[in-house]
PDB file of N, CA and C in Angstrom:
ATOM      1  N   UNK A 138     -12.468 -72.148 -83.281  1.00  0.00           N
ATOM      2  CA  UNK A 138     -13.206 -73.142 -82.517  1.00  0.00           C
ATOM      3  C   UNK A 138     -12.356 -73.728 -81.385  1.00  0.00           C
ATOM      4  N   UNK A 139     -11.040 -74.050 -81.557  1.00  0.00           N
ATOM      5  CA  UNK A 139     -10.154 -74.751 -80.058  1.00  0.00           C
ATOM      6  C   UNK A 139     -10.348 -73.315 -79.780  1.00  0.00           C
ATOM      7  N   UNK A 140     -10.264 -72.092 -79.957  1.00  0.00           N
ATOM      8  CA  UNK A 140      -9.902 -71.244 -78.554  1.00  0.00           C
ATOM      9  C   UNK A 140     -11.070 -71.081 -77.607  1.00  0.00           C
ATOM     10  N   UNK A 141     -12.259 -72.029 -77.918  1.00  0.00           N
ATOM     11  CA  UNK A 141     -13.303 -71.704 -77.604  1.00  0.00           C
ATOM     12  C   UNK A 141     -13.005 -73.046 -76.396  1.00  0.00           C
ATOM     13  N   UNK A 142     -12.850 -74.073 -76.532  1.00  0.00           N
ATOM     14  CA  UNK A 142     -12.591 -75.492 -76.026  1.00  0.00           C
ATOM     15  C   UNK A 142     -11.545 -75.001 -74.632  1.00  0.00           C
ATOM     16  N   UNK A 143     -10.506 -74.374 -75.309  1.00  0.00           N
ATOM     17  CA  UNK A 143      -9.711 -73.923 -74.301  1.00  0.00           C
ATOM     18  C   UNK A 143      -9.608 -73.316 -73.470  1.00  0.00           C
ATOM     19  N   UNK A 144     -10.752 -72.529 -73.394  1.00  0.00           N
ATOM     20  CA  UNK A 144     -11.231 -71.255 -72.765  1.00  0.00           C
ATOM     21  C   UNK A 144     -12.597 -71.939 -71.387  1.00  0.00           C
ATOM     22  N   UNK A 145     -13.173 -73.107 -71.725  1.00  0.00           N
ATOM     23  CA  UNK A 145     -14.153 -73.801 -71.039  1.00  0.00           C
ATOM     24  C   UNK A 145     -12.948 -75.172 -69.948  1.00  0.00           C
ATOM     25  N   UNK A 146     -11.824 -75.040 -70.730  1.00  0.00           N
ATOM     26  CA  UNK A 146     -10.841 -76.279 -70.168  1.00  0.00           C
ATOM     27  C   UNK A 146     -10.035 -75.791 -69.192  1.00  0.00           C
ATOM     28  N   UNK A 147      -9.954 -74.294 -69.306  1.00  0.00           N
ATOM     29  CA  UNK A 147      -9.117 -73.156 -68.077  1.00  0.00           C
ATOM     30  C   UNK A 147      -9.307 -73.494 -66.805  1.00  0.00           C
ATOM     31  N   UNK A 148      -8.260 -73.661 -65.728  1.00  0.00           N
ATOM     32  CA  UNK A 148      -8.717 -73.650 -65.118  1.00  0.00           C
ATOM     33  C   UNK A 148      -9.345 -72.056 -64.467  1.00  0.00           C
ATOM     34  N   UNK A 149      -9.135 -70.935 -64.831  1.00  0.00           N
ATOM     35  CA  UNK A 149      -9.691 -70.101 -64.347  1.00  0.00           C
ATOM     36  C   UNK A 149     -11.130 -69.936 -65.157  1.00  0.00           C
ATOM     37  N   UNK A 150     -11.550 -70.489 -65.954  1.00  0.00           N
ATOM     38  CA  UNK A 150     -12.844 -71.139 -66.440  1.00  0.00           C
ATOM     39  C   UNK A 150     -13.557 -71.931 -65.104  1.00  0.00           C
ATOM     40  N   UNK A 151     -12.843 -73.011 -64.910  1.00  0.00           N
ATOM     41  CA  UNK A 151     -13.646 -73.269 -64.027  1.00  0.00           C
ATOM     42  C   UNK A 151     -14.093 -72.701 -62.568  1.00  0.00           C
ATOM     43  N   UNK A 152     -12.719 -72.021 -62.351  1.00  0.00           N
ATOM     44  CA  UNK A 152     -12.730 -71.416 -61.144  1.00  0.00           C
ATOM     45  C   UNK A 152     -14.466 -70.232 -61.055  1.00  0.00           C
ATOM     46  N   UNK A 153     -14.252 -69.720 -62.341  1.00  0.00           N
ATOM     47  CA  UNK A 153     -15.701 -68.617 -62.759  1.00  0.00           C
ATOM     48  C   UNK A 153     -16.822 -69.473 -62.184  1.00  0.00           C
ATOM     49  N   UNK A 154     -17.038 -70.944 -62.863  1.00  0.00           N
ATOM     50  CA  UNK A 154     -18.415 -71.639 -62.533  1.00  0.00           C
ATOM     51  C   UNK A 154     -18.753 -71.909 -61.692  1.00  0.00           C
ATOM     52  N   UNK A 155     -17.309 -72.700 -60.552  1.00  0.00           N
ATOM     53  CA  UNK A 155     -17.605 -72.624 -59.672  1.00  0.00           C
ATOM     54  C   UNK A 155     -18.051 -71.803 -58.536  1.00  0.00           C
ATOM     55  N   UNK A 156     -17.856 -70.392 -58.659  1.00  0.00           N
ATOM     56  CA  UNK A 156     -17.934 -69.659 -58.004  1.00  0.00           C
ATOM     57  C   UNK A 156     -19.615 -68.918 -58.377  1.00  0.00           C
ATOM     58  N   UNK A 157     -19.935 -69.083 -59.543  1.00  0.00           N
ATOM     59  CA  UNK A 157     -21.679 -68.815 -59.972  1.00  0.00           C
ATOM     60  C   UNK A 157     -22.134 -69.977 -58.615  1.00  0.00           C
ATOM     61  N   UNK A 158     -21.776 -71.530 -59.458  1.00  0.00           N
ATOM     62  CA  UNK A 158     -22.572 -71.689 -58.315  1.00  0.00           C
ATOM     63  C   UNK A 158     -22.537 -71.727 -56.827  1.00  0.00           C
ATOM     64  N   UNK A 159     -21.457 -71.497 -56.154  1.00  0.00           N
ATOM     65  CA  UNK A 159     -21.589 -71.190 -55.060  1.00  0.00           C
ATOM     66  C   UNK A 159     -22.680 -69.530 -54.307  1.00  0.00           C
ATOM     67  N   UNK A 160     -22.083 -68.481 -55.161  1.00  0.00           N
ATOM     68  CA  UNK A 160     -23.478 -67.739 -55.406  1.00  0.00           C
ATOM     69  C   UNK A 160     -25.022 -67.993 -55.372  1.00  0.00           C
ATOM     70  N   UNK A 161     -25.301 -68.977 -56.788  1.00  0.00           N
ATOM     71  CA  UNK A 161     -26.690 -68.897 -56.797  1.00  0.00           C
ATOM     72  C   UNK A 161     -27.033 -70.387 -55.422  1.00  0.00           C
ATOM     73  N   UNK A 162     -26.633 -70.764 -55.052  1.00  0.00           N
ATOM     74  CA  UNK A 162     -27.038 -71.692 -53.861  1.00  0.00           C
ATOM     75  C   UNK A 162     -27.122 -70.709 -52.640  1.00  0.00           C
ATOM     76  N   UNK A 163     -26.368 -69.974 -52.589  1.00  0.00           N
ATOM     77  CA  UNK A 163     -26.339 -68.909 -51.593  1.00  0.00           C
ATOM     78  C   UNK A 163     -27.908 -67.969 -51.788  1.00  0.00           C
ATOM     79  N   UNK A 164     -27.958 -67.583 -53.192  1.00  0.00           N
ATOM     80  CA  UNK A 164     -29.340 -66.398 -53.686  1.00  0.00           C
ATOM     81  C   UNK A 164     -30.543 -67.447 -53.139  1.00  0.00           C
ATOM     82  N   UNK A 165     -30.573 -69.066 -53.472  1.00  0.00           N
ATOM     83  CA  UNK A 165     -31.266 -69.584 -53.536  1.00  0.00           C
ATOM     84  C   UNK A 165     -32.205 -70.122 -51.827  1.00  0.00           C
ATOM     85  N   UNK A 166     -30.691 -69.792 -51.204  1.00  0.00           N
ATOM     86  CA  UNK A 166     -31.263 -70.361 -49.890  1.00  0.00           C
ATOM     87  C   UNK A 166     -31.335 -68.676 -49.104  1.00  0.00           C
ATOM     88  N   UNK A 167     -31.347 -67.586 -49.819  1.00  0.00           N
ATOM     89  CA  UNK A 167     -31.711 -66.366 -49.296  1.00  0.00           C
ATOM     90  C   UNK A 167     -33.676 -66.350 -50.057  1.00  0.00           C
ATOM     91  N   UNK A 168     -33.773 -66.814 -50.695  1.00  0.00           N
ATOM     92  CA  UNK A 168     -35.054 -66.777 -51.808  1.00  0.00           C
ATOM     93  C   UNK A 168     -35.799 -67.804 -50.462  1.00  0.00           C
ATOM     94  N   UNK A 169     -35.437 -68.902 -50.788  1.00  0.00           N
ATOM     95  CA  UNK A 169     -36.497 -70.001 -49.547  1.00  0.00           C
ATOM     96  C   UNK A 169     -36.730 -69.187 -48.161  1.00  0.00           C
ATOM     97  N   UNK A 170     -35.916 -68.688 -47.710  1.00  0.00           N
ATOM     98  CA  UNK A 170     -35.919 -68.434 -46.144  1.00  0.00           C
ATOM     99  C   UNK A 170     -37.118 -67.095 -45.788  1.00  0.00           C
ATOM    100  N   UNK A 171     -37.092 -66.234 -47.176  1.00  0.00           N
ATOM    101  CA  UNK A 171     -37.462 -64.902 -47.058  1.00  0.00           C
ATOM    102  C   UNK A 171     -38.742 -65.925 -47.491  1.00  0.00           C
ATOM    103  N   UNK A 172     -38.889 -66.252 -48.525  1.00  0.00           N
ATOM    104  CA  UNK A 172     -40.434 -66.875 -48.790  1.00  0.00           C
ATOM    105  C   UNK A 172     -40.829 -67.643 -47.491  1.00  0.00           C
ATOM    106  N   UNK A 173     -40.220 -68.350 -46.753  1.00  0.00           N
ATOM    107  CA  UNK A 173     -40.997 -68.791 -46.001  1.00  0.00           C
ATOM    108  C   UNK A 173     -41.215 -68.359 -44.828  1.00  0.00           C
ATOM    109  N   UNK A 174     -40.318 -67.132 -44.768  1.00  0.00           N
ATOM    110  CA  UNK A 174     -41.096 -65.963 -43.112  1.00  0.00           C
ATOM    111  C   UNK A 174     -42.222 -65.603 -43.335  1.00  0.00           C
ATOM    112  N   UNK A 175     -42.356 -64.904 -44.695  1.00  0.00           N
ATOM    113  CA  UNK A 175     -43.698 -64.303 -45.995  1.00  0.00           C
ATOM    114  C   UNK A 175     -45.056 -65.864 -45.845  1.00  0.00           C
ATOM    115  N   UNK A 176     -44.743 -66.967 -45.896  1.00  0.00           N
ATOM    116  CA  UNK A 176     -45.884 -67.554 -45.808  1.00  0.00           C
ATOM    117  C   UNK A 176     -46.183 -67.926 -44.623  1.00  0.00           C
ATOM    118  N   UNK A 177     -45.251 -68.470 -43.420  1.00  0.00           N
ATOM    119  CA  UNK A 177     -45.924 -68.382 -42.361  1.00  0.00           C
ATOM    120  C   UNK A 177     -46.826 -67.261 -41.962  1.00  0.00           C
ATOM    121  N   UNK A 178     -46.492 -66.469 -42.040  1.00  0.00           N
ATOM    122  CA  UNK A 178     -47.485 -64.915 -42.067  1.00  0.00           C
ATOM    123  C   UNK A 178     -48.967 -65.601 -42.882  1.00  0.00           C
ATOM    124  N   UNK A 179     -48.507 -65.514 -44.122  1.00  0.00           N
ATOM    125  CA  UNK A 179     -49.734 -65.809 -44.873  1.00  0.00           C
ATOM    126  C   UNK A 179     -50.806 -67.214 -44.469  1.00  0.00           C
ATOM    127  N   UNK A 180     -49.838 -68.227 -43.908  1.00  0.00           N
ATOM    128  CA  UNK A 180     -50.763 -69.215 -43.381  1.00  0.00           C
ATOM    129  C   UNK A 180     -51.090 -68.615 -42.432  1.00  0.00           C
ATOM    130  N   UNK A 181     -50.838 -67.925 -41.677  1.00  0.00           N
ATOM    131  CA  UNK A 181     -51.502 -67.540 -39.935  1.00  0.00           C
ATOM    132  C   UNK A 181     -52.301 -66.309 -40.582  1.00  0.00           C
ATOM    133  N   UNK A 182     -52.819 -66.115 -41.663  1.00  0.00           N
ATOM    134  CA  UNK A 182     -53.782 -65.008 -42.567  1.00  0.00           C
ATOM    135  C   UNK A 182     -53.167 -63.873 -41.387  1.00  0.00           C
ATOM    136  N   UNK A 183     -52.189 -63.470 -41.201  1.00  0.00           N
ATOM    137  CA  UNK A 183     -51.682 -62.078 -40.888  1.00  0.00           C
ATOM    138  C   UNK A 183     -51.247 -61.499 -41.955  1.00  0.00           C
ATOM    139  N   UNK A 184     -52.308 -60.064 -42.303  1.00  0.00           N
ATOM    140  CA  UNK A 184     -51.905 -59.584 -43.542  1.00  0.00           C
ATOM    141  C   UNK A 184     -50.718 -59.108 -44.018  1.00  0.00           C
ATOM    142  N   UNK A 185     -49.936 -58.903 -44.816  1.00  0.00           N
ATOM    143  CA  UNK A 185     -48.567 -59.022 -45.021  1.00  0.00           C
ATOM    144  C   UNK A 185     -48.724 -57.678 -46.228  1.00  0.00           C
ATOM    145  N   UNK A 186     -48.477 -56.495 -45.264  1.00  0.00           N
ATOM    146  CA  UNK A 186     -48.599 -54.980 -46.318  1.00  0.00           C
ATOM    147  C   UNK A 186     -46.981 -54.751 -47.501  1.00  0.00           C
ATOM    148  N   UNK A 187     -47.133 -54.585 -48.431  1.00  0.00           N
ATOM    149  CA  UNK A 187     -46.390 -54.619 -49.719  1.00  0.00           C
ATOM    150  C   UNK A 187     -44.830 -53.889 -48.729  1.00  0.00           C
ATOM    151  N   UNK A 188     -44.899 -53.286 -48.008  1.00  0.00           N
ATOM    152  CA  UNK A 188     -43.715 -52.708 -47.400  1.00  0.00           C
ATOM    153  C   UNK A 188     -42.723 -53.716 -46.259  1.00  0.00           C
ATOM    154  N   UNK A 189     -43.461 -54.537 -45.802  1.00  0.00           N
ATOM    155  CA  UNK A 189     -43.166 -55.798 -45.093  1.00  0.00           C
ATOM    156  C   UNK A 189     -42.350 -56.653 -46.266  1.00  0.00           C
ATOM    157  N   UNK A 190     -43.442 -57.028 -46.894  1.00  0.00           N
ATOM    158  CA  UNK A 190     -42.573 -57.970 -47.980  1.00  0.00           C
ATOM    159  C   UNK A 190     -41.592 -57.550 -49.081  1.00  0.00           C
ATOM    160  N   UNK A 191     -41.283 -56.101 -49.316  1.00  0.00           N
ATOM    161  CA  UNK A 191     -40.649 -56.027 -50.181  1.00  0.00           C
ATOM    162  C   UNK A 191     -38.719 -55.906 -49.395  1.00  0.00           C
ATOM    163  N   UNK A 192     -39.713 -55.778 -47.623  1.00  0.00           N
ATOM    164  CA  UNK A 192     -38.154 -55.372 -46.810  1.00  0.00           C
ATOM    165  C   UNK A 192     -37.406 -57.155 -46.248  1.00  0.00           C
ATOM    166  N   UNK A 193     -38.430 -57.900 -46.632  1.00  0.00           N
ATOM    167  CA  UNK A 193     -38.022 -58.923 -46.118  1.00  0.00           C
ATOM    168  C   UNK A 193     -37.363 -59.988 -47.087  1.00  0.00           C
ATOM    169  N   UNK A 194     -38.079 -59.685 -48.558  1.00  0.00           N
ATOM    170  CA  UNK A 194     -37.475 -60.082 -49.980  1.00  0.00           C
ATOM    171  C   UNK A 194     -36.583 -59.283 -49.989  1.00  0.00           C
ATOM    172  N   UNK A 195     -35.674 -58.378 -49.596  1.00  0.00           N
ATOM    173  CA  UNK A 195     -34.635 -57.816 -50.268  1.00  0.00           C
ATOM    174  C   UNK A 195     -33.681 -57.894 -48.883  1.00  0.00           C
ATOM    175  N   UNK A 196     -33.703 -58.550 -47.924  1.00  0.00           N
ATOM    176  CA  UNK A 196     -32.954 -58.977 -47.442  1.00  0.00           C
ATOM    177  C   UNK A 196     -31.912 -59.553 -47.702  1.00  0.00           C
ATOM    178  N   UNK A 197     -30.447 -59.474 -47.173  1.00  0.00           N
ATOM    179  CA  UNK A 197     -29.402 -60.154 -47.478  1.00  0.00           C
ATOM    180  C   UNK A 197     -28.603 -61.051 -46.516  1.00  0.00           C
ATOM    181  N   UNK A 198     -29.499 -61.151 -45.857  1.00  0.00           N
ATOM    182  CA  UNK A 198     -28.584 -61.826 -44.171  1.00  0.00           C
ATOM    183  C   UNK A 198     -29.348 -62.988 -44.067  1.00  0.00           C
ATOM    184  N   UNK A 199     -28.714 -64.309 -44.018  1.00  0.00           N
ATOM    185  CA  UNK A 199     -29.429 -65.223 -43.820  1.00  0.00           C
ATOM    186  C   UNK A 199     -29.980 -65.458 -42.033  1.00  0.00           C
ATOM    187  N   UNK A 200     -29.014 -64.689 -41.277  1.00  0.00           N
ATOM    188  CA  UNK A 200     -29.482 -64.667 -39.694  1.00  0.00           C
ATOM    189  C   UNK A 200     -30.749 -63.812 -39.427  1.00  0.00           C
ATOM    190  N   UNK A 201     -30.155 -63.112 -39.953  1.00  0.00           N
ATOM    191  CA  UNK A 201     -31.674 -61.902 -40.121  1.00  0.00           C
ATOM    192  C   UNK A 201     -32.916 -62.591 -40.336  1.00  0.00           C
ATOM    193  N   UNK A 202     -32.928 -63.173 -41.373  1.00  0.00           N
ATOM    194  CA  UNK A 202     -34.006 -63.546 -42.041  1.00  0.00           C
ATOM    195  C   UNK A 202     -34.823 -64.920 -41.340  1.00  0.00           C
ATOM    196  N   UNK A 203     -33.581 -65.504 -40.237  1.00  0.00           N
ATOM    197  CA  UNK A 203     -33.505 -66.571 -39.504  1.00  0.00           C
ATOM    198  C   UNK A 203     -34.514 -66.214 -38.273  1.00  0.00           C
ATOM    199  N   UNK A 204     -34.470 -64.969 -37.683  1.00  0.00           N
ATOM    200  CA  UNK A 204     -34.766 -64.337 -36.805  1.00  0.00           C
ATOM    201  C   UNK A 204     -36.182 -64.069 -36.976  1.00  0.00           C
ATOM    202  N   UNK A 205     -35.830 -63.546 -38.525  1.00  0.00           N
ATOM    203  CA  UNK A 205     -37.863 -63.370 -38.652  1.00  0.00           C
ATOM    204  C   UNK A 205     -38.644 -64.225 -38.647  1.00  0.00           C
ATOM    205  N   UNK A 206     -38.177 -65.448 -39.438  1.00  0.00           N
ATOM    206  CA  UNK A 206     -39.332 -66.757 -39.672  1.00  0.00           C
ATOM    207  C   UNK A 206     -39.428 -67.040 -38.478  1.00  0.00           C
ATOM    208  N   UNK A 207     -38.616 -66.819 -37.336  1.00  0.00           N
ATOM    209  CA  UNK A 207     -38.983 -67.353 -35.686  1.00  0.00           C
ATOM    210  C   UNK A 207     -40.120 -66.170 -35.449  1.00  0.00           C
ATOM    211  N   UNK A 208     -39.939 -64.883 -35.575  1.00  0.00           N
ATOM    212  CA  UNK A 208     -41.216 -64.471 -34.726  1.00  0.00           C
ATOM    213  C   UNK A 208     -42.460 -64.332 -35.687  1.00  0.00           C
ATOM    214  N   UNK A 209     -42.283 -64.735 -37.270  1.00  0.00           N
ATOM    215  CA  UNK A 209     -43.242 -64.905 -37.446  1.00  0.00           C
ATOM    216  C   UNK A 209     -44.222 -66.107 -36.951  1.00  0.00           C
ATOM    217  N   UNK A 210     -43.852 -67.062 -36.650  1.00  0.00           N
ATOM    218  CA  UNK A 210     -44.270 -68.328 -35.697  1.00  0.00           C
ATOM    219  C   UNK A 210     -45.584 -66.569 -34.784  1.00  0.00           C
ATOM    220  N   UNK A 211     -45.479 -66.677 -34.401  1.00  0.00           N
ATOM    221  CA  UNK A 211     -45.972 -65.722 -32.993  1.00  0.00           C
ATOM    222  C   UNK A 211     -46.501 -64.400 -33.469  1.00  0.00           C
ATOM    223  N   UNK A 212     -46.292 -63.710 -34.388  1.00  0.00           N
ATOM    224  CA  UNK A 212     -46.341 -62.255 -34.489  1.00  0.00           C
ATOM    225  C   UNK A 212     -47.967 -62.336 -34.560  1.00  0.00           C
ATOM    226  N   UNK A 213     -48.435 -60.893 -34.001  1.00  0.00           N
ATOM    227  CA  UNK A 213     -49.466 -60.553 -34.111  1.00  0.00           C
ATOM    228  C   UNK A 213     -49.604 -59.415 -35.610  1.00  0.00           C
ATOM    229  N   UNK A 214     -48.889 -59.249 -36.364  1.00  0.00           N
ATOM    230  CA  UNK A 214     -49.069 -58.096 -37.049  1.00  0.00           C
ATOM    231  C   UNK A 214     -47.563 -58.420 -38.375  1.00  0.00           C
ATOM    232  N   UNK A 215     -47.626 -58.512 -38.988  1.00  0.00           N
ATOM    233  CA  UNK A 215     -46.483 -58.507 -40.012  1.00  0.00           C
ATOM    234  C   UNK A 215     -45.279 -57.571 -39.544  1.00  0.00           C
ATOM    235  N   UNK A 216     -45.984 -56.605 -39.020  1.00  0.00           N
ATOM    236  CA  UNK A 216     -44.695 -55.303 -38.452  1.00  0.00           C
ATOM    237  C   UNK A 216     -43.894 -55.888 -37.252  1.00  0.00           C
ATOM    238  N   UNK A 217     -44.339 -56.947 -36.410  1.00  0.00           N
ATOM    239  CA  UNK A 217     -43.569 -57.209 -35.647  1.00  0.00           C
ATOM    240  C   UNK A 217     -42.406 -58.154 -35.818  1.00  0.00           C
ATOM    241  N   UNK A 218     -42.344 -58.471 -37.251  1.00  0.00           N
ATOM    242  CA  UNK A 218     -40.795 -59.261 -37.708  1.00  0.00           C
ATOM    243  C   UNK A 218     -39.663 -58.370 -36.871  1.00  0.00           C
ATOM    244  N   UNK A 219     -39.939 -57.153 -37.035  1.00  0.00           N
ATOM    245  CA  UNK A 219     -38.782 -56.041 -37.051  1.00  0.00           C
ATOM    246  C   UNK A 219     -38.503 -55.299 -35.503  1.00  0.00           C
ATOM    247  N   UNK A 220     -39.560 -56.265 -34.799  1.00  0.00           N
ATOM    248  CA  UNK A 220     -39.085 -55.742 -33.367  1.00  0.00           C
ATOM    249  C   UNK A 220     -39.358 -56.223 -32.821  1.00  0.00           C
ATOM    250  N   UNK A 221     -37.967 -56.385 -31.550  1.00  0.00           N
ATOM    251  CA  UNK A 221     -37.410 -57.261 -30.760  1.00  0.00           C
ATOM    252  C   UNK A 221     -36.625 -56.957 -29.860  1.00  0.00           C
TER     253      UNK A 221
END
Protein backbone atom coordinates (compact mmCIF):
# COMPACT_ATOMS: atom_id res chain seq x y z
CA UNK A 1 0.00 0.00 0.00
CA UNK A 2 2.92 3.00 0.63
CA UNK A 3 4.38 1.90 -2.73
CA UNK A 4 1.22 2.83 -4.09
CA UNK A 5 1.18 6.49 -2.12
CA UNK A 6 4.65 6.88 -3.37
CA UNK A 7 4.22 6.29 -6.72
CA UNK A 8 1.10 9.17 -6.91
CA UNK A 9 3.74 11.53 -4.59
CA UNK A 10 6.59 11.16 -7.56
CA UNK A 11 7.40 13.75 -8.90
CA UNK A 12 7.57 12.03 -12.24
CA UNK A 13 3.92 11.01 -11.23
CA UNK A 14 3.05 14.20 -11.45
CA UNK A 15 4.96 15.23 -14.26
CA UNK A 16 2.59 12.11 -16.24
CA UNK A 17 -0.74 14.15 -15.10
CA UNK A 18 0.31 17.00 -15.89
CA UNK A 19 1.10 16.35 -19.15
CA UNK A 20 -2.58 14.20 -19.76
CA UNK A 21 -3.88 17.29 -19.01
CA UNK A 22 -2.20 19.48 -21.06
CA UNK A 23 -3.13 16.94 -23.93
CA UNK A 24 -6.74 16.53 -23.29
CA UNK A 25 -7.26 20.57 -23.21
CA UNK A 26 -5.42 20.53 -26.38
CA UNK A 27 -7.99 17.22 -27.87
CA UNK A 28 -10.63 19.34 -26.30
CA UNK A 29 -10.14 22.62 -27.99
CA UNK A 30 -9.39 20.49 -31.37
CA UNK A 31 -13.13 18.74 -30.61
CA UNK A 32 -14.93 22.50 -30.17
CA UNK A 33 -13.32 24.11 -33.20
CA UNK A 34 -14.01 21.09 -35.67
CA UNK A 35 -17.67 20.95 -34.16
CA UNK A 36 -18.19 24.30 -34.69
CA UNK A 37 -16.98 24.69 -38.53
CA UNK A 38 -19.54 21.34 -38.79
CA UNK A 39 -22.44 23.51 -37.29
CA UNK A 40 -22.04 26.68 -38.83
CA UNK A 41 -22.54 24.63 -42.01
CA UNK A 42 -25.43 22.99 -40.37
CA UNK A 43 -27.03 26.30 -39.18
CA UNK A 44 -26.63 27.83 -42.75
CA UNK A 45 -28.61 24.12 -43.68
CA UNK A 46 -25.52 23.58 -46.13
CA UNK A 47 -25.57 19.94 -46.36
CA UNK A 48 -22.55 18.54 -44.76
CA UNK A 49 -21.75 14.94 -46.87
CA UNK A 50 -20.21 12.17 -44.31
CA UNK A 51 -16.73 12.79 -46.24
CA UNK A 52 -16.60 16.56 -45.27
CA UNK A 53 -17.16 15.77 -41.74
CA UNK A 54 -15.24 12.89 -41.15
CA UNK A 55 -12.07 15.12 -42.88
CA UNK A 56 -12.77 17.94 -40.72
CA UNK A 57 -13.29 15.75 -37.33
CA UNK A 58 -10.05 14.15 -37.85
CA UNK A 59 -8.24 17.11 -38.21
CA UNK A 60 -5.21 17.94 -36.19
CA UNK A 61 -4.25 21.57 -36.76
CA UNK A 62 -5.89 24.00 -34.82
CA UNK A 63 -5.01 26.80 -37.78
CA UNK A 64 -6.42 24.63 -40.21
CA UNK A 65 -9.43 24.15 -38.61
CA UNK A 66 -9.28 28.05 -37.84
CA UNK A 67 -9.37 28.64 -41.52
CA UNK A 68 -12.39 26.52 -42.08
CA UNK A 69 -14.87 27.88 -39.51
CA UNK A 70 -13.95 31.32 -41.42
CA UNK A 71 -15.11 30.13 -44.81
CA UNK A 72 -17.65 28.27 -43.48
CA UNK A 73 -19.20 31.78 -42.44
CA UNK A 74 -19.61 32.12 -46.53
CA UNK A 75 -19.31 28.74 -48.21
CA UNK A 76 -21.74 27.84 -50.68
CA UNK A 77 -21.27 24.02 -50.50
CA UNK A 78 -19.49 22.10 -47.54
CA UNK A 79 -16.65 21.27 -50.21
CA UNK A 80 -15.57 24.68 -50.21
CA UNK A 81 -13.88 24.51 -46.57
CA UNK A 82 -11.00 22.99 -48.62
CA UNK A 83 -10.51 25.60 -51.21
CA UNK A 84 -8.83 28.62 -51.18
Amino acid sequence: MSEIRYFFNNPMAEKVREEGRVEGREEGRLEDRAGMTLRILEWRAIPVPEAVRERVLACCDLDQLEIWARRAVTAERAEDLFSG
